[in-house]
PDB file of N, CA and C in Angstrom:
ATOM      1  N   MET O   1      36.107 -78.861  10.790  1.00 53.00           N
ATOM      2  CA  MET O   1      36.068 -80.207  10.263  1.00 53.00           C
ATOM      3  C   MET O   1      36.525 -80.222   8.808  1.00 53.00           C
ATOM      4  N   GLN O   2      36.166 -79.201   8.065  1.00 56.00           N
ATOM      5  CA  GLN O   2      36.493 -79.192   6.646  1.00 56.00           C
ATOM      6  C   GLN O   2      37.854 -78.582   6.404  1.00 56.00           C
ATOM      7  N   ARG O   3      38.363 -78.846   5.222  1.00 71.00           N
ATOM      8  CA  ARG O   3      39.622 -78.206   4.822  1.00 71.00           C
ATOM      9  C   ARG O   3      39.348 -76.719   4.574  1.00 71.00           C
ATOM     10  N   LEU O   4      40.396 -75.930   4.425  1.00 84.00           N
ATOM     11  CA  LEU O   4      40.237 -74.501   4.180  1.00 84.00           C
ATOM     12  C   LEU O   4      39.504 -74.262   2.873  1.00 84.00           C
ATOM     13  N   LEU O   5      38.738 -73.185   2.842  1.00 88.00           N
ATOM     14  CA  LEU O   5      38.000 -72.824   1.637  1.00 88.00           C
ATOM     15  C   LEU O   5      38.986 -72.550   0.504  1.00 88.00           C
ATOM     16  N   ASN O   6      38.749 -73.184  -0.641  1.00 92.00           N
ATOM     17  CA  ASN O   6      39.593 -73.028  -1.820  1.00 92.00           C
ATOM     18  C   ASN O   6      38.766 -72.314  -2.884  1.00 92.00           C
ATOM     19  N   LEU O   7      38.970 -70.995  -3.034  1.00 93.00           N
ATOM     20  CA  LEU O   7      38.172 -70.228  -3.995  1.00 93.00           C
ATOM     21  C   LEU O   7      38.414 -70.681  -5.430  1.00 93.00           C
ATOM     22  N   GLY O   8      39.601 -71.165  -5.730  1.00 95.00           N
ATOM     23  CA  GLY O   8      39.870 -71.709  -7.061  1.00 95.00           C
ATOM     24  C   GLY O   8      38.959 -72.888  -7.368  1.00 95.00           C
ATOM     25  N   HIS O   9      38.753 -73.721  -6.353  1.00 93.00           N
ATOM     26  CA  HIS O   9      37.850 -74.867  -6.510  1.00 93.00           C
ATOM     27  C   HIS O   9      36.417 -74.386  -6.743  1.00 93.00           C
ATOM     28  N   VAL O  10      36.004 -73.364  -6.006  1.00 94.00           N
ATOM     29  CA  VAL O  10      34.652 -72.803  -6.174  1.00 94.00           C
ATOM     30  C   VAL O  10      34.493 -72.251  -7.590  1.00 94.00           C
ATOM     31  N   LEU O  11      35.493 -71.533  -8.083  1.00 94.00           N
ATOM     32  CA  LEU O  11      35.414 -70.976  -9.442  1.00 94.00           C
ATOM     33  C   LEU O  11      35.374 -72.077 -10.499  1.00 94.00           C
ATOM     34  N   LYS O  12      36.115 -73.162 -10.260  1.00 95.00           N
ATOM     35  CA  LYS O  12      36.073 -74.300 -11.181  1.00 95.00           C
ATOM     36  C   LYS O  12      34.677 -74.923 -11.181  1.00 95.00           C
ATOM     37  N   MET O  13      34.083 -75.055  -9.997  1.00 94.00           N
ATOM     38  CA  MET O  13      32.722 -75.584  -9.896  1.00 94.00           C
ATOM     39  C   MET O  13      31.746 -74.674 -10.631  1.00 94.00           C
ATOM     40  N   LEU O  14      31.931 -73.365 -10.497  1.00 94.00           N
ATOM     41  CA  LEU O  14      31.060 -72.396 -11.158  1.00 94.00           C
ATOM     42  C   LEU O  14      31.182 -72.497 -12.673  1.00 94.00           C
ATOM     43  N   ALA O  15      32.405 -72.636 -13.168  1.00 95.00           N
ATOM     44  CA  ALA O  15      32.635 -72.731 -14.615  1.00 95.00           C
ATOM     45  C   ALA O  15      32.016 -73.991 -15.207  1.00 95.00           C
ATOM     46  N   ASN O  16      31.903 -75.036 -14.398  1.00 95.00           N
ATOM     47  CA  ASN O  16      31.353 -76.312 -14.862  1.00 95.00           C
ATOM     48  C   ASN O  16      30.007 -76.622 -14.210  1.00 95.00           C
ATOM     49  N   PHE O  17      29.273 -75.575 -13.830  1.00 94.00           N
ATOM     50  CA  PHE O  17      28.054 -75.750 -13.039  1.00 94.00           C
ATOM     51  C   PHE O  17      26.979 -76.553 -13.765  1.00 94.00           C
ATOM     52  N   LYS O  18      26.430 -77.512 -13.035  1.00 93.00           N
ATOM     53  CA  LYS O  18      25.257 -78.263 -13.466  1.00 93.00           C
ATOM     54  C   LYS O  18      24.367 -78.403 -12.229  1.00 93.00           C
ATOM     55  N   ALA O  19      23.147 -77.944 -12.328  1.00 91.00           N
ATOM     56  CA  ALA O  19      22.236 -77.970 -11.182  1.00 91.00           C
ATOM     57  C   ALA O  19      22.058 -79.383 -10.635  1.00 91.00           C
ATOM     58  N   THR O  20      22.116 -80.374 -11.504  1.00 93.00           N
ATOM     59  CA  THR O  20      21.911 -81.759 -11.062  1.00 93.00           C
ATOM     60  C   THR O  20      23.066 -82.290 -10.217  1.00 93.00           C
ATOM     61  N   LYS O  21      24.185 -81.562 -10.195  1.00 90.00           N
ATOM     62  CA  LYS O  21      25.335 -81.981  -9.382  1.00 90.00           C
ATOM     63  C   LYS O  21      25.321 -81.376  -7.975  1.00 90.00           C
ATOM     64  N   VAL O  22      24.411 -80.451  -7.713  1.00 91.00           N
ATOM     65  CA  VAL O  22      24.380 -79.781  -6.409  1.00 91.00           C
ATOM     66  C   VAL O  22      23.862 -80.756  -5.353  1.00 91.00           C
ATOM     67  N   MET O  23      24.686 -80.978  -4.354  1.00 91.00           N
ATOM     68  CA  MET O  23      24.331 -81.859  -3.240  1.00 91.00           C
ATOM     69  C   MET O  23      23.967 -80.998  -2.032  1.00 91.00           C
ATOM     70  N   PRO O  24      23.084 -81.488  -1.168  1.00 94.00           N
ATOM     71  CA  PRO O  24      22.731 -80.721   0.027  1.00 94.00           C
ATOM     72  C   PRO O  24      23.941 -80.486   0.930  1.00 94.00           C
ATOM     73  N   ILE O  25      23.892 -79.389   1.665  1.00 93.00           N
ATOM     74  CA  ILE O  25      24.902 -79.103   2.675  1.00 93.00           C
ATOM     75  C   ILE O  25      24.614 -80.063   3.843  1.00 93.00           C
ATOM     76  N   GLN O  26      25.640 -80.700   4.367  1.00 90.00           N
ATOM     77  CA  GLN O  26      25.463 -81.697   5.416  1.00 90.00           C
ATOM     78  C   GLN O  26      25.831 -81.093   6.771  1.00 90.00           C
ATOM     79  N   VAL O  27      24.884 -81.140   7.692  1.00 90.00           N
ATOM     80  CA  VAL O  27      25.074 -80.496   8.994  1.00 90.00           C
ATOM     81  C   VAL O  27      24.673 -81.442  10.123  1.00 90.00           C
ATOM     82  N   TYR O  28      25.122 -81.082  11.319  1.00 88.00           N
ATOM     83  CA  TYR O  28      24.654 -81.746  12.535  1.00 88.00           C
ATOM     84  C   TYR O  28      24.464 -80.683  13.600  1.00 88.00           C
ATOM     85  N   GLU O  29      23.592 -80.959  14.553  1.00 88.00           N
ATOM     86  CA  GLU O  29      23.365 -80.016  15.641  1.00 88.00           C
ATOM     87  C   GLU O  29      24.502 -80.142  16.643  1.00 88.00           C
ATOM     88  N   ASP O  30      25.083 -79.004  17.000  1.00 86.00           N
ATOM     89  CA  ASP O  30      26.183 -78.987  17.962  1.00 86.00           C
ATOM     90  C   ASP O  30      25.651 -79.421  19.324  1.00 86.00           C
ATOM     91  N   PRO O  31      26.148 -80.548  19.858  1.00 83.00           N
ATOM     92  CA  PRO O  31      25.628 -81.029  21.149  1.00 83.00           C
ATOM     93  C   PRO O  31      25.907 -80.069  22.305  1.00 83.00           C
ATOM     94  N   ASP O  32      26.923 -79.223  22.149  1.00 87.00           N
ATOM     95  CA  ASP O  32      27.257 -78.270  23.214  1.00 87.00           C
ATOM     96  C   ASP O  32      26.430 -76.990  23.132  1.00 87.00           C
ATOM     97  N   ILE O  33      25.845 -76.728  21.958  1.00 90.00           N
ATOM     98  CA  ILE O  33      25.059 -75.501  21.765  1.00 90.00           C
ATOM     99  C   ILE O  33      23.774 -75.870  21.011  1.00 90.00           C
ATOM    100  N   PRO O  34      22.759 -76.362  21.720  1.00 91.00           N
ATOM    101  CA  PRO O  34      21.522 -76.750  21.055  1.00 91.00           C
ATOM    102  C   PRO O  34      20.948 -75.605  20.200  1.00 91.00           C
ATOM    103  N   GLY O  35      20.497 -75.958  19.017  1.00 93.00           N
ATOM    104  CA  GLY O  35      19.958 -74.967  18.087  1.00 93.00           C
ATOM    105  C   GLY O  35      20.997 -74.425  17.123  1.00 93.00           C
ATOM    106  N   LYS O  36      22.288 -74.729  17.363  1.00 92.00           N
ATOM    107  CA  LYS O  36      23.358 -74.313  16.453  1.00 92.00           C
ATOM    108  C   LYS O  36      23.763 -75.521  15.611  1.00 92.00           C
ATOM    109  N   TYR O  37      23.851 -75.306  14.310  1.00 89.00           N
ATOM    110  CA  TYR O  37      24.191 -76.393  13.404  1.00 89.00           C
ATOM    111  C   TYR O  37      25.565 -76.155  12.800  1.00 89.00           C
ATOM    112  N   VAL O  38      26.313 -77.241  12.650  1.00 85.00           N
ATOM    113  CA  VAL O  38      27.667 -77.187  12.118  1.00 85.00           C
ATOM    114  C   VAL O  38      27.678 -77.928  10.789  1.00 85.00           C
ATOM    115  N   ALA O  39      28.162 -77.264   9.736  1.00 85.00           N
ATOM    116  CA  ALA O  39      28.293 -77.928   8.437  1.00 85.00           C
ATOM    117  C   ALA O  39      29.547 -78.779   8.445  1.00 85.00           C
ATOM    118  N   TRP O  40      29.401 -80.044   8.085  1.00 84.00           N
ATOM    119  CA  TRP O  40      30.561 -80.930   8.036  1.00 84.00           C
ATOM    120  C   TRP O  40      30.930 -81.291   6.611  1.00 84.00           C
ATOM    121  N   ASP O  41      30.076 -80.954   5.656  1.00 86.00           N
ATOM    122  CA  ASP O  41      30.429 -81.137   4.257  1.00 86.00           C
ATOM    123  C   ASP O  41      29.559 -80.208   3.427  1.00 86.00           C
ATOM    124  N   GLY O  42      30.157 -79.563   2.438  1.00 89.00           N
ATOM    125  CA  GLY O  42      29.398 -78.712   1.543  1.00 89.00           C
ATOM    126  C   GLY O  42      29.753 -77.243   1.578  1.00 89.00           C
ATOM    127  N   GLN O  43      30.874 -76.887   2.229  1.00 88.00           N
ATOM    128  CA  GLN O  43      31.220 -75.464   2.303  1.00 88.00           C
ATOM    129  C   GLN O  43      31.455 -74.863   0.922  1.00 88.00           C
ATOM    130  N   HIS O  44      32.086 -75.608   0.020  1.00 91.00           N
ATOM    131  CA  HIS O  44      32.332 -75.085  -1.318  1.00 91.00           C
ATOM    132  C   HIS O  44      31.019 -74.940  -2.092  1.00 91.00           C
ATOM    133  N   THR O  45      30.114 -75.876  -1.885  1.00 93.00           N
ATOM    134  CA  THR O  45      28.793 -75.783  -2.513  1.00 93.00           C
ATOM    135  C   THR O  45      28.031 -74.575  -1.984  1.00 93.00           C
ATOM    136  N   ALA O  46      28.102 -74.330  -0.688  1.00 92.00           N
ATOM    137  CA  ALA O  46      27.408 -73.186  -0.098  1.00 92.00           C
ATOM    138  C   ALA O  46      27.918 -71.874  -0.688  1.00 92.00           C
ATOM    139  N   ILE O  47      29.225 -71.739  -0.832  1.00 93.00           N
ATOM    140  CA  ILE O  47      29.799 -70.519  -1.411  1.00 93.00           C
ATOM    141  C   ILE O  47      29.431 -70.415  -2.888  1.00 93.00           C
ATOM    142  N   LEU O  48      29.487 -71.528  -3.598  1.00 94.00           N
ATOM    143  CA  LEU O  48      29.083 -71.549  -5.008  1.00 94.00           C
ATOM    144  C   LEU O  48      27.652 -71.057  -5.162  1.00 94.00           C
ATOM    145  N   LEU O  49      26.738 -71.581  -4.355  1.00 94.00           N
ATOM    146  CA  LEU O  49      25.336 -71.170  -4.442  1.00 94.00           C
ATOM    147  C   LEU O  49      25.163 -69.698  -4.099  1.00 94.00           C
ATOM    148  N   TYR O  50      25.921 -69.228  -3.114  1.00 93.00           N
ATOM    149  CA  TYR O  50      25.854 -67.808  -2.745  1.00 93.00           C
ATOM    150  C   TYR O  50      26.281 -66.929  -3.928  1.00 93.00           C
ATOM    151  N   ILE O  51      27.402 -67.257  -4.548  1.00 94.00           N
ATOM    152  CA  ILE O  51      27.895 -66.480  -5.694  1.00 94.00           C
ATOM    153  C   ILE O  51      26.901 -66.537  -6.846  1.00 94.00           C
ATOM    154  N   LEU O  52      26.447 -67.718  -7.158  1.00 93.00           N
ATOM    155  CA  LEU O  52      25.529 -67.914  -8.275  1.00 93.00           C
ATOM    156  C   LEU O  52      24.236 -67.122  -8.068  1.00 93.00           C
ATOM    157  N   CYS O  53      23.655 -67.239  -6.905  1.00 93.00           N
ATOM    158  CA  CYS O  53      22.365 -66.598  -6.656  1.00 93.00           C
ATOM    159  C   CYS O  53      22.463 -65.091  -6.450  1.00 93.00           C
ATOM    160  N   THR O  54      23.431 -64.643  -5.653  1.00 94.00           N
ATOM    161  CA  THR O  54      23.478 -63.215  -5.317  1.00 94.00           C
ATOM    162  C   THR O  54      24.210 -62.376  -6.346  1.00 94.00           C
ATOM    163  N   MET O  55      25.265 -62.909  -6.945  1.00 94.00           N
ATOM    164  CA  MET O  55      26.084 -62.114  -7.851  1.00 94.00           C
ATOM    165  C   MET O  55      25.698 -62.284  -9.322  1.00 94.00           C
ATOM    166  N   ILE O  56      25.209 -63.451  -9.672  1.00 93.00           N
ATOM    167  CA  ILE O  56      24.855 -63.678 -11.074  1.00 93.00           C
ATOM    168  C   ILE O  56      23.371 -63.418 -11.302  1.00 93.00           C
ATOM    169  N   PHE O  57      22.519 -63.998 -10.452  1.00 94.00           N
ATOM    170  CA  PHE O  57      21.076 -63.815 -10.620  1.00 94.00           C
ATOM    171  C   PHE O  57      20.521 -62.671  -9.789  1.00 94.00           C
ATOM    172  N   GLU O  58      21.362 -62.048  -8.950  1.00 96.00           N
ATOM    173  CA  GLU O  58      21.003 -60.900  -8.125  1.00 96.00           C
ATOM    174  C   GLU O  58      19.773 -61.157  -7.259  1.00 96.00           C
ATOM    175  N   ILE O  59      19.760 -62.315  -6.622  1.00 95.00           N
ATOM    176  CA  ILE O  59      18.697 -62.687  -5.698  1.00 95.00           C
ATOM    177  C   ILE O  59      19.167 -62.357  -4.285  1.00 95.00           C
ATOM    178  N   SER O  60      18.297 -61.789  -3.485  1.00 95.00           N
ATOM    179  CA  SER O  60      18.630 -61.470  -2.104  1.00 95.00           C
ATOM    180  C   SER O  60      18.857 -62.760  -1.320  1.00 95.00           C
ATOM    181  N   PRO O  61      19.893 -62.797  -0.471  1.00 91.00           N
ATOM    182  CA  PRO O  61      20.122 -63.998   0.349  1.00 91.00           C
ATOM    183  C   PRO O  61      18.897 -64.372   1.193  1.00 91.00           C
ATOM    184  N   ALA O  62      18.100 -63.394   1.589  1.00 93.00           N
ATOM    185  CA  ALA O  62      16.916 -63.669   2.402  1.00 93.00           C
ATOM    186  C   ALA O  62      15.878 -64.489   1.628  1.00 93.00           C
ATOM    187  N   GLU O  63      15.964 -64.492   0.308  1.00 94.00           N
ATOM    188  CA  GLU O  63      15.006 -65.222  -0.518  1.00 94.00           C
ATOM    189  C   GLU O  63      15.466 -66.634  -0.875  1.00 94.00           C
ATOM    190  N   LEU O  64      16.675 -66.966  -0.502  1.00 89.00           N
ATOM    191  CA  LEU O  64      17.242 -68.252  -0.911  1.00 89.00           C
ATOM    192  C   LEU O  64      16.846 -69.383   0.025  1.00 89.00           C
ATOM    193  N   GLU O  65      16.696 -70.554  -0.555  1.00 89.00           N
ATOM    194  CA  GLU O  65      16.528 -71.778   0.209  1.00 89.00           C
ATOM    195  C   GLU O  65      17.634 -72.722  -0.240  1.00 89.00           C
ATOM    196  N   VAL O  66      18.480 -73.092   0.682  1.00 89.00           N
ATOM    197  CA  VAL O  66      19.609 -73.971   0.377  1.00 89.00           C
ATOM    198  C   VAL O  66      19.294 -75.353   0.932  1.00 89.00           C
ATOM    199  N   PRO O  67      19.431 -76.381   0.105  1.00 90.00           N
ATOM    200  CA  PRO O  67      19.132 -77.724   0.600  1.00 90.00           C
ATOM    201  C   PRO O  67      20.164 -78.176   1.627  1.00 90.00           C
ATOM    202  N   ILE O  68      19.668 -78.720   2.729  1.00 94.00           N
ATOM    203  CA  ILE O  68      20.554 -79.271   3.762  1.00 94.00           C
ATOM    204  C   ILE O  68      20.022 -80.630   4.214  1.00 94.00           C
ATOM    205  N   VAL O  69      20.909 -81.412   4.767  1.00 93.00           N
ATOM    206  CA  VAL O  69      20.543 -82.659   5.435  1.00 93.00           C
ATOM    207  C   VAL O  69      21.078 -82.559   6.851  1.00 93.00           C
ATOM    208  N   VAL O  70      20.194 -82.762   7.827  1.00 93.00           N
ATOM    209  CA  VAL O  70      20.594 -82.715   9.229  1.00 93.00           C
ATOM    210  C   VAL O  70      20.811 -84.149   9.701  1.00 93.00           C
ATOM    211  N   TYR O  71      22.028 -84.445  10.152  1.00 88.00           N
ATOM    212  CA  TYR O  71      22.372 -85.767  10.658  1.00 88.00           C
ATOM    213  C   TYR O  71      22.301 -85.768  12.176  1.00 88.00           C
ATOM    214  N   VAL O  72      21.712 -86.801  12.713  1.00 86.00           N
ATOM    215  CA  VAL O  72      21.660 -86.958  14.167  1.00 86.00           C
ATOM    216  C   VAL O  72      22.867 -87.805  14.566  1.00 86.00           C
ATOM    217  N   VAL O  73      23.814 -87.160  15.228  1.00 80.00           N
ATOM    218  CA  VAL O  73      25.034 -87.853  15.652  1.00 80.00           C
ATOM    219  C   VAL O  73      25.325 -87.509  17.101  1.00 80.00           C
ATOM    220  N   ASN O  74      26.136 -88.340  17.716  1.00 68.00           N
ATOM    221  CA  ASN O  74      26.488 -88.121  19.116  1.00 68.00           C
ATOM    222  C   ASN O  74      27.915 -87.657  19.308  1.00 68.00           C
ATOM    223  N   THR O  75      28.774 -87.913  18.322  1.00 73.00           N
ATOM    224  CA  THR O  75      30.178 -87.558  18.494  1.00 73.00           C
ATOM    225  C   THR O  75      30.741 -86.904  17.239  1.00 73.00           C
ATOM    226  N   LYS O  76      31.688 -86.021  17.448  1.00 72.00           N
ATOM    227  CA  LYS O  76      32.386 -85.411  16.316  1.00 72.00           C
ATOM    228  C   LYS O  76      33.248 -86.444  15.598  1.00 72.00           C
ATOM    229  N   ALA O  77      33.672 -87.473  16.317  1.00 75.00           N
ATOM    230  CA  ALA O  77      34.486 -88.520  15.698  1.00 75.00           C
ATOM    231  C   ALA O  77      33.711 -89.213  14.575  1.00 75.00           C
ATOM    232  N   GLU O  78      32.421 -89.422  14.776  1.00 74.00           N
ATOM    233  CA  GLU O  78      31.596 -90.049  13.738  1.00 74.00           C
ATOM    234  C   GLU O  78      31.522 -89.159  12.498  1.00 74.00           C
ATOM    235  N   ILE O  79      31.347 -87.865  12.705  1.00 74.00           N
ATOM    236  CA  ILE O  79      31.299 -86.922  11.592  1.00 74.00           C
ATOM    237  C   ILE O  79      32.654 -86.875  10.893  1.00 74.00           C
ATOM    238  N   ARG O  80      33.732 -86.841  11.656  1.00 74.00           N
ATOM    239  CA  ARG O  80      35.076 -86.814  11.086  1.00 74.00           C
ATOM    240  C   ARG O  80      35.296 -88.046  10.203  1.00 74.00           C
ATOM    241  N   GLU O  81      34.873 -89.203  10.691  1.00 76.00           N
ATOM    242  CA  GLU O  81      34.999 -90.436   9.924  1.00 76.00           C
ATOM    243  C   GLU O  81      34.200 -90.348   8.613  1.00 76.00           C
ATOM    244  N   ASN O  82      32.974 -89.830   8.686  1.00 71.00           N
ATOM    245  CA  ASN O  82      32.152 -89.656   7.489  1.00 71.00           C
ATOM    246  C   ASN O  82      32.819 -88.721   6.498  1.00 71.00           C
ATOM    247  N   PHE O  83      33.321 -87.590   6.986  1.00 69.00           N
ATOM    248  CA  PHE O  83      33.948 -86.606   6.112  1.00 69.00           C
ATOM    249  C   PHE O  83      35.158 -87.208   5.385  1.00 69.00           C
ATOM    250  N   ILE O  84      35.990 -87.918   6.134  1.00 71.00           N
ATOM    251  CA  ILE O  84      37.197 -88.509   5.531  1.00 71.00           C
ATOM    252  C   ILE O  84      36.829 -89.561   4.504  1.00 71.00           C
ATOM    253  N   SER O  85      35.836 -90.385   4.792  1.00 69.00           N
ATOM    254  CA  SER O  85      35.470 -91.430   3.834  1.00 69.00           C
ATOM    255  C   SER O  85      34.823 -90.845   2.577  1.00 69.00           C
ATOM    256  N   LEU O  86      34.087 -89.750   2.725  1.00 69.00           N
ATOM    257  CA  LEU O  86      33.433 -89.129   1.563  1.00 69.00           C
ATOM    258  C   LEU O  86      34.386 -88.260   0.731  1.00 69.00           C
ATOM    259  N   ASN O  87      35.388 -87.691   1.381  1.00 66.00           N
ATOM    260  CA  ASN O  87      36.257 -86.729   0.696  1.00 66.00           C
ATOM    261  C   ASN O  87      37.703 -87.198   0.568  1.00 66.00           C
ATOM    262  N   GLY O  88      37.983 -88.403   0.985  1.00 63.00           N
ATOM    263  CA  GLY O  88      39.357 -88.887   0.971  1.00 63.00           C
ATOM    264  C   GLY O  88      39.739 -89.543  -0.317  1.00 63.00           C
TER     265      GLY O  88
END
């Protein structure tokens, strides 16, 4: 659903990091695989948090809590529409 990961964008976010700008990772449960969640927005934030916590603060990934929002949706088309309107 998301565009390809842009590490340059992640590094720019890291250079200008402000905790108050961190938004939750947005996910939905895959209707074809119950219990599996698909991120539809926030991949760059997830990588940023991983780098910040594990490489800068040397925190184990097992100790991290990443904020997420789980959306209840029925179709991928609805998620696609949300992604385009939020990131377009």
